[in-house]
Coordinates of C-alpha atoms in Angstrom, one line a residue:
Chain A
M1 CA 46.0 43.1 163.2
R2 CA 49.1 45.2 163.3
K3 CA 49.4 48.6 162.5
A4 CA 52.3 49.5 160.0
I5 CA 54.5 52.4 160.0
L6 CA 55.9 54.3 157.4
V7 CA 59.5 56.2 159.3
D8 CA 62.0 57.9 157.5
M9 CA 65.4 58.0 157.0
D10 CA 67.4 62.1 156.4
G11 CA 65.8 64.2 159.6
V12 CA 64.6 61.2 161.5
L13 CA 66.7 58.7 162.1
V14 CA 69.2 60.3 160.8
D15 CA 70.3 63.4 161.8
I16 CA 71.4 65.4 159.5
Y17 CA 71.7 68.7 160.2
P18 CA 74.6 68.9 162.0
R19 CA 76.9 67.0 159.0
F20 CA 74.8 70.4 156.8
F21 CA 76.8 72.7 159.3
E22 CA 79.7 70.9 159.4
L23 CA 80.0 71.2 155.6
Y24 CA 79.1 74.5 155.5
K25 CA 81.6 75.7 157.9
K26 CA 84.1 73.9 156.1
E27 CA 83.4 75.3 152.8
T28 CA 83.2 79.1 153.8
G29 CA 84.9 78.9 157.4
I30 CA 81.3 80.1 158.7
N31 CA 79.6 79.0 161.7
L32 CA 75.9 79.5 160.6
P33 CA 73.4 80.4 163.5
E34 CA 70.5 77.4 163.4
E35 CA 67.6 80.5 162.5
K36 CA 69.2 81.3 159.3
V37 CA 68.2 77.7 158.1
T38 CA 64.2 77.3 160.0
G39 CA 62.0 77.4 157.6
L40 CA 64.2 76.9 154.4
L41 CA 64.3 73.8 153.0
E42 CA 67.8 72.1 153.4
A43 CA 68.6 72.7 149.3
E44 CA 67.3 76.0 149.9
A45 CA 69.2 76.7 153.0
F46 CA 72.7 75.1 152.1
P47 CA 73.6 76.0 148.4
N48 CA 75.7 73.1 148.2
Q49 CA 73.5 70.6 150.0
R50 CA 72.2 68.7 146.1
K51 CA 76.7 68.1 145.4
W52 CA 77.3 67.1 149.1
V53 CA 74.2 64.5 149.2
S54 CA 74.7 63.1 145.4
A55 CA 78.5 62.3 146.7
P56 CA 79.0 58.4 147.2
G57 CA 80.3 57.8 151.2
F58 CA 77.8 61.0 152.1
F59 CA 74.9 59.0 153.8
R60 CA 77.6 55.9 155.5
D61 CA 78.9 57.4 158.0
L62 CA 75.9 60.2 159.7
P63 CA 74.7 60.4 163.0
V64 CA 72.3 58.6 164.8
M65 CA 69.3 60.6 165.6
A66 CA 68.9 60.3 169.6
G67 CA 66.6 58.0 170.7
S68 CA 65.8 56.4 167.4
R69 CA 67.4 53.2 167.9
E70 CA 65.9 52.5 171.5
V71 CA 62.3 53.4 170.4
L72 CA 61.9 51.9 166.9
K73 CA 63.2 48.8 168.7
R74 CA 60.4 48.9 170.9
L75 CA 57.8 50.2 168.4
S76 CA 58.4 46.8 166.7
G77 CA 57.2 44.2 168.9
S78 CA 53.8 45.7 168.6
Y79 CA 53.8 47.4 165.0
D80 CA 55.2 47.2 161.1
I81 CA 58.7 49.3 160.5
I82 CA 59.0 49.7 157.5
I83 CA 61.6 52.0 156.6
V84 CA 61.2 54.3 153.3
S85 CA 63.8 56.7 152.0
L86 CA 63.4 59.2 149.0
A87 CA 66.6 58.3 147.9
T88 CA 66.7 57.5 144.4
E89 CA 67.1 61.0 142.9
F90 CA 70.8 60.0 144.3
P91 CA 72.4 56.8 143.0
Y92 CA 75.2 57.1 144.9
S93 CA 73.0 57.0 148.4
L94 CA 71.1 53.3 147.6
T95 CA 74.1 51.5 149.0
D96 CA 75.4 53.9 151.5
K97 CA 71.8 54.2 153.4
Q98 CA 71.1 50.6 153.0
L99 CA 74.9 49.5 155.0
W100 CA 74.2 52.3 157.4
L101 CA 70.7 50.8 158.3
H102 CA 72.4 47.2 158.3
E103 CA 74.6 49.0 160.7
H104 CA 72.9 50.6 162.8
F105 CA 69.6 49.4 162.5
P106 CA 70.6 45.5 162.8
F107 CA 67.2 45.0 164.0
I108 CA 65.3 45.8 160.4
S109 CA 65.5 43.0 158.3
W110 CA 66.3 44.4 154.4
R111 CA 62.8 43.2 154.1
Q112 CA 61.3 45.8 155.6
I113 CA 63.2 49.0 153.0
V114 CA 62.0 51.3 151.0
F115 CA 63.8 53.4 148.7
C116 CA 61.7 55.3 146.1
G117 CA 61.1 58.4 144.4
N118 CA 57.4 58.6 145.2
K119 CA 55.6 57.8 148.4
T120 CA 51.9 58.2 148.0
I121 CA 52.7 54.9 146.7
I122 CA 53.2 52.8 149.6
N123 CA 50.6 51.7 151.7
A124 CA 50.6 51.6 155.6
D125 CA 48.5 53.2 159.1
I126 CA 50.5 55.7 160.4
M127 CA 53.5 58.3 158.7
I128 CA 56.5 60.1 160.1
D129 CA 58.1 62.3 158.5
D130 CA 60.2 65.1 158.7
H131 CA 58.5 67.0 154.8
P132 CA 55.3 68.2 154.6
K133 CA 55.5 67.1 150.7
N134 CA 55.5 63.4 152.0
L135 CA 52.7 63.9 155.3
D136 CA 50.7 66.4 153.3
F137 CA 49.8 63.4 150.7
F138 CA 49.6 60.1 153.3
K139 CA 46.2 58.6 153.8
G140 CA 46.6 57.3 157.2
E141 CA 47.8 59.4 161.1
T142 CA 51.0 61.6 159.9
I143 CA 53.2 62.6 162.3
M144 CA 55.9 65.4 161.8
F145 CA 58.7 65.2 163.2
T146 CA 60.6 68.5 163.9
Q147 CA 63.4 70.1 162.8
P148 CA 64.8 72.9 160.9
N149 CA 62.9 72.9 157.4
N150 CA 59.5 72.3 159.1
I151 CA 59.9 74.6 162.2
H152 CA 58.0 77.2 161.5
L153 CA 54.9 75.6 159.8
T154 CA 51.8 75.6 162.0
C155 CA 49.8 72.6 160.4
S156 CA 47.2 71.1 162.4
A157 CA 46.7 68.1 159.5
H158 CA 50.0 66.5 161.4
R159 CA 51.3 65.8 165.0
R160 CA 53.5 67.2 165.7
V161 CA 56.1 65.5 168.2
D162 CA 60.4 66.9 169.2
S163 CA 61.5 63.8 169.9
W164 CA 61.5 59.8 169.6
Y165 CA 60.7 59.4 173.1
Q166 CA 57.8 61.4 172.4
I167 CA 57.0 59.2 169.5
E168 CA 56.8 56.1 171.9
K169 CA 54.5 58.3 174.2
L170 CA 52.9 59.1 171.1
L171 CA 52.3 55.3 170.2
L172 CA 53.1 53.4 172.8
Q173 CA 51.7 54.1 175.8
Chain B
M1 CA 42.5 57.9 135.3
R2 CA 45.9 56.5 133.9
K3 CA 46.5 53.2 135.6
A4 CA 49.7 52.2 137.3
I5 CA 52.4 49.6 136.3
L6 CA 54.6 47.8 138.2
V7 CA 57.3 46.5 136.1
D8 CA 59.9 44.1 137.5
M9 CA 63.4 44.5 136.7
D10 CA 65.4 41.0 137.0
G11 CA 63.8 38.7 134.3
V12 CA 61.5 41.5 132.6
L13 CA 63.8 44.4 131.7
V14 CA 67.0 42.6 132.4
D15 CA 68.3 39.8 130.4
I16 CA 69.5 37.9 133.6
Y17 CA 69.2 34.6 132.3
P18 CA 72.7 34.7 129.9
R19 CA 74.8 35.9 132.6
F20 CA 74.2 33.4 134.8
F21 CA 75.0 30.7 132.1
E22 CA 78.1 32.7 131.9
L23 CA 79.0 32.4 135.0
Y24 CA 78.7 28.8 135.8
K25 CA 80.9 28.2 132.5
K26 CA 83.5 30.2 132.9
E27 CA 83.7 28.4 136.8
T28 CA 82.8 25.5 136.4
G29 CA 83.9 24.4 132.1
I30 CA 80.4 23.5 131.6
N31 CA 78.2 24.8 129.2
L32 CA 75.0 24.1 131.5
P33 CA 71.9 23.2 129.4
E34 CA 69.1 25.1 129.6
E35 CA 66.5 22.6 130.5
K36 CA 68.3 21.7 133.6
V37 CA 67.4 25.1 135.3
T38 CA 63.9 25.3 134.0
G39 CA 61.5 24.7 136.7
L40 CA 63.9 26.0 139.6
L41 CA 64.8 29.5 141.2
E42 CA 67.8 31.1 140.3
A43 CA 69.5 30.5 143.5
E44 CA 68.3 26.4 143.2
A45 CA 69.5 26.4 138.9
F46 CA 73.0 27.8 139.9
P47 CA 75.0 27.1 143.5
N48 CA 76.7 30.2 143.7
Q49 CA 73.5 32.7 142.3
R50 CA 73.6 35.0 146.1
K51 CA 77.4 34.9 145.8
W52 CA 77.5 36.8 142.4
V53 CA 74.4 39.0 142.5
S54 CA 76.2 40.3 145.9
A55 CA 79.1 41.1 144.6
P56 CA 79.9 45.1 143.8
G57 CA 79.3 45.9 139.5
F58 CA 76.7 42.9 139.2
F59 CA 74.1 44.9 137.4
R60 CA 75.2 47.3 136.3
D61 CA 76.3 46.1 132.7
L62 CA 73.7 43.3 132.4
P63 CA 71.6 43.2 128.6
V64 CA 68.6 44.8 127.8
M65 CA 65.2 42.7 127.7
A66 CA 64.3 42.2 124.1
G67 CA 62.1 44.6 123.0
S68 CA 62.1 46.5 127.0
R69 CA 62.7 50.1 125.7
E70 CA 60.8 50.2 122.9
V71 CA 57.4 48.7 124.1
L72 CA 57.9 50.4 128.1
K73 CA 58.5 54.1 125.9
R74 CA 55.6 53.4 124.3
L75 CA 53.6 52.4 127.3
S76 CA 54.6 55.0 129.5
G77 CA 52.3 57.1 126.8
S78 CA 48.8 56.0 128.6
Y79 CA 50.4 54.5 131.7
D80 CA 52.0 55.0 134.9
I81 CA 54.5 53.2 134.6
I82 CA 56.6 52.2 138.0
I83 CA 59.6 50.8 138.2
V84 CA 60.1 47.9 141.0
S85 CA 62.5 45.4 142.6
L86 CA 63.2 43.5 145.5
A87 CA 66.7 44.8 145.7
T88 CA 67.0 45.8 149.2
E89 CA 68.4 42.2 150.1
F90 CA 71.6 42.8 148.6
P91 CA 72.7 46.1 148.9
Y92 CA 75.2 46.4 146.6
S93 CA 72.9 46.0 143.9
L94 CA 71.0 49.2 144.3
T95 CA 73.2 52.0 142.8
D96 CA 74.2 49.5 140.2
K97 CA 70.4 48.8 139.3
Q98 CA 69.8 52.4 139.6
L99 CA 72.3 53.8 137.6
W100 CA 71.6 51.0 134.8
L101 CA 68.5 52.1 134.4
H102 CA 69.8 55.5 134.0
E103 CA 71.7 54.8 131.2
H104 CA 69.2 52.1 129.6
F105 CA 66.2 54.0 130.4
P106 CA 66.4 57.6 130.1
F107 CA 63.3 58.0 129.7
I108 CA 62.5 56.9 133.6
S109 CA 62.7 59.2 135.8
W110 CA 63.9 58.4 139.5
R111 CA 60.3 59.4 140.9
Q112 CA 59.2 56.2 138.7
I113 CA 61.6 53.7 140.6
V114 CA 61.6 51.4 144.0
F115 CA 63.6 49.5 145.8
C116 CA 62.3 47.4 148.1
G117 CA 62.1 44.1 150.7
N118 CA 58.6 43.7 150.1
K119 CA 56.2 44.4 147.4
T120 CA 52.9 43.8 148.6
I121 CA 53.1 46.8 149.9
I122 CA 53.1 49.1 146.6
N123 CA 50.2 49.9 145.2
A124 CA 48.7 49.6 141.5
D125 CA 46.7 48.6 139.0
I126 CA 48.5 46.1 136.6
M127 CA 52.3 44.5 137.8
I128 CA 54.7 42.6 135.4
D129 CA 57.2 39.9 137.4
D130 CA 58.8 36.7 136.5
H131 CA 58.0 35.5 140.1
P132 CA 54.7 34.1 142.0
K133 CA 55.5 35.0 144.7
N134 CA 55.1 38.6 143.9
L135 CA 52.0 37.6 141.3
D136 CA 50.7 36.0 143.8
F137 CA 50.1 38.6 146.6
F138 CA 49.2 41.4 144.5
K139 CA 45.7 42.7 143.9
G140 CA 45.0 43.9 140.5
E141 CA 45.3 42.8 136.9
T142 CA 49.0 40.1 137.3
I143 CA 51.0 39.6 133.8
M144 CA 54.0 36.4 134.4
F145 CA 56.5 37.2 131.9
T146 CA 57.9 33.2 131.0
Q147 CA 61.7 33.0 132.2
P148 CA 63.0 29.5 132.7
N149 CA 62.2 29.3 136.6
N150 CA 58.6 30.1 135.9
I151 CA 58.1 28.0 132.6
H152 CA 56.2 24.9 134.1
L153 CA 53.7 27.1 135.7
T154 CA 50.6 26.7 134.8
C155 CA 48.9 29.7 137.0
S156 CA 45.4 30.2 135.2
A157 CA 45.5 33.5 138.3
H158 CA 48.1 35.6 136.4
R159 CA 48.8 36.1 132.3
R160 CA 51.5 34.7 130.8
V161 CA 53.9 37.0 128.4
D162 CA 56.7 35.3 126.3
S163 CA 57.8 38.9 124.9
W164 CA 57.5 42.5 125.3
Y165 CA 55.3 42.5 122.4
Q166 CA 52.7 40.6 123.1
I167 CA 52.6 43.0 126.8
E168 CA 51.9 45.9 123.7
K169 CA 49.3 43.8 122.0
L170 CA 47.7 43.3 125.1
L171 CA 47.8 46.6 126.7
L172 CA 48.2 49.1 123.5
Q173 CA 45.9 47.9 121.2

């Protein structure tokens, strides 16, 4: 039987930090150095982050994470892929996120997408996520995708990967 | 431990048929009698249904099912409530559905909401739904909410209820 993988969006399929730095620069005129945000949650690192992500349109044109499209397509040959995003906190993000997925990941059907407020109720075998708040409560195999928010964590419970090519190596070879 | 209930939106929390009849009348001038649509799926009963539900705004101002608000609020005292809607087929429905829930069910938090393309991956103890396509694959207790689409079905696997007051009787007394 094929294993099912839950794949997170922000910080895993969506390269979201560059947009945060860009908006911070736009609002303050300051180029925030990456080391200033490492180890902090996004809302701690960027004081206006909740305002930004609440606005209609924010999630519609974010950059795609390097390698995610090709590797996810290859993984689709051997695994059931389910995209799962904690998105219901921000009602206007929902339609934007879905249209973004249709544009950049046309091989992912609407049947494979979940927007929710709690990932613990979703069944699957493997979870790829950048947030320990999601990974810690998952019963299957966990893969932590390196992002500034988790870079200092040394958590032996989750396997760390720094790129989609590492995910491919781990799951397809 | 509290049991978790998955509660469907359209045809369970949302009284969606009156709007379908209204739009049919508007487009054709004909008052479609209810017996013409019983036993048919919504898309079979109303040829333009997919066009209607794809349009931005459709799900934003639909009527609330009689009794659903009061009974769901009372159920919240004894059960974990999760609202789950097969909504990712229609990207513009997502934001509308979430804003509708916030307006009419303010006691339901964003953490209790799931929009997805497949309900079989969601864990819970009880499912309330009007569609056998969802109920048939659920592992827990199933409650079929009577709607024109399911009215002819005699399916002993699912307990049928005709109103939210019957749900209250079943689950709280």
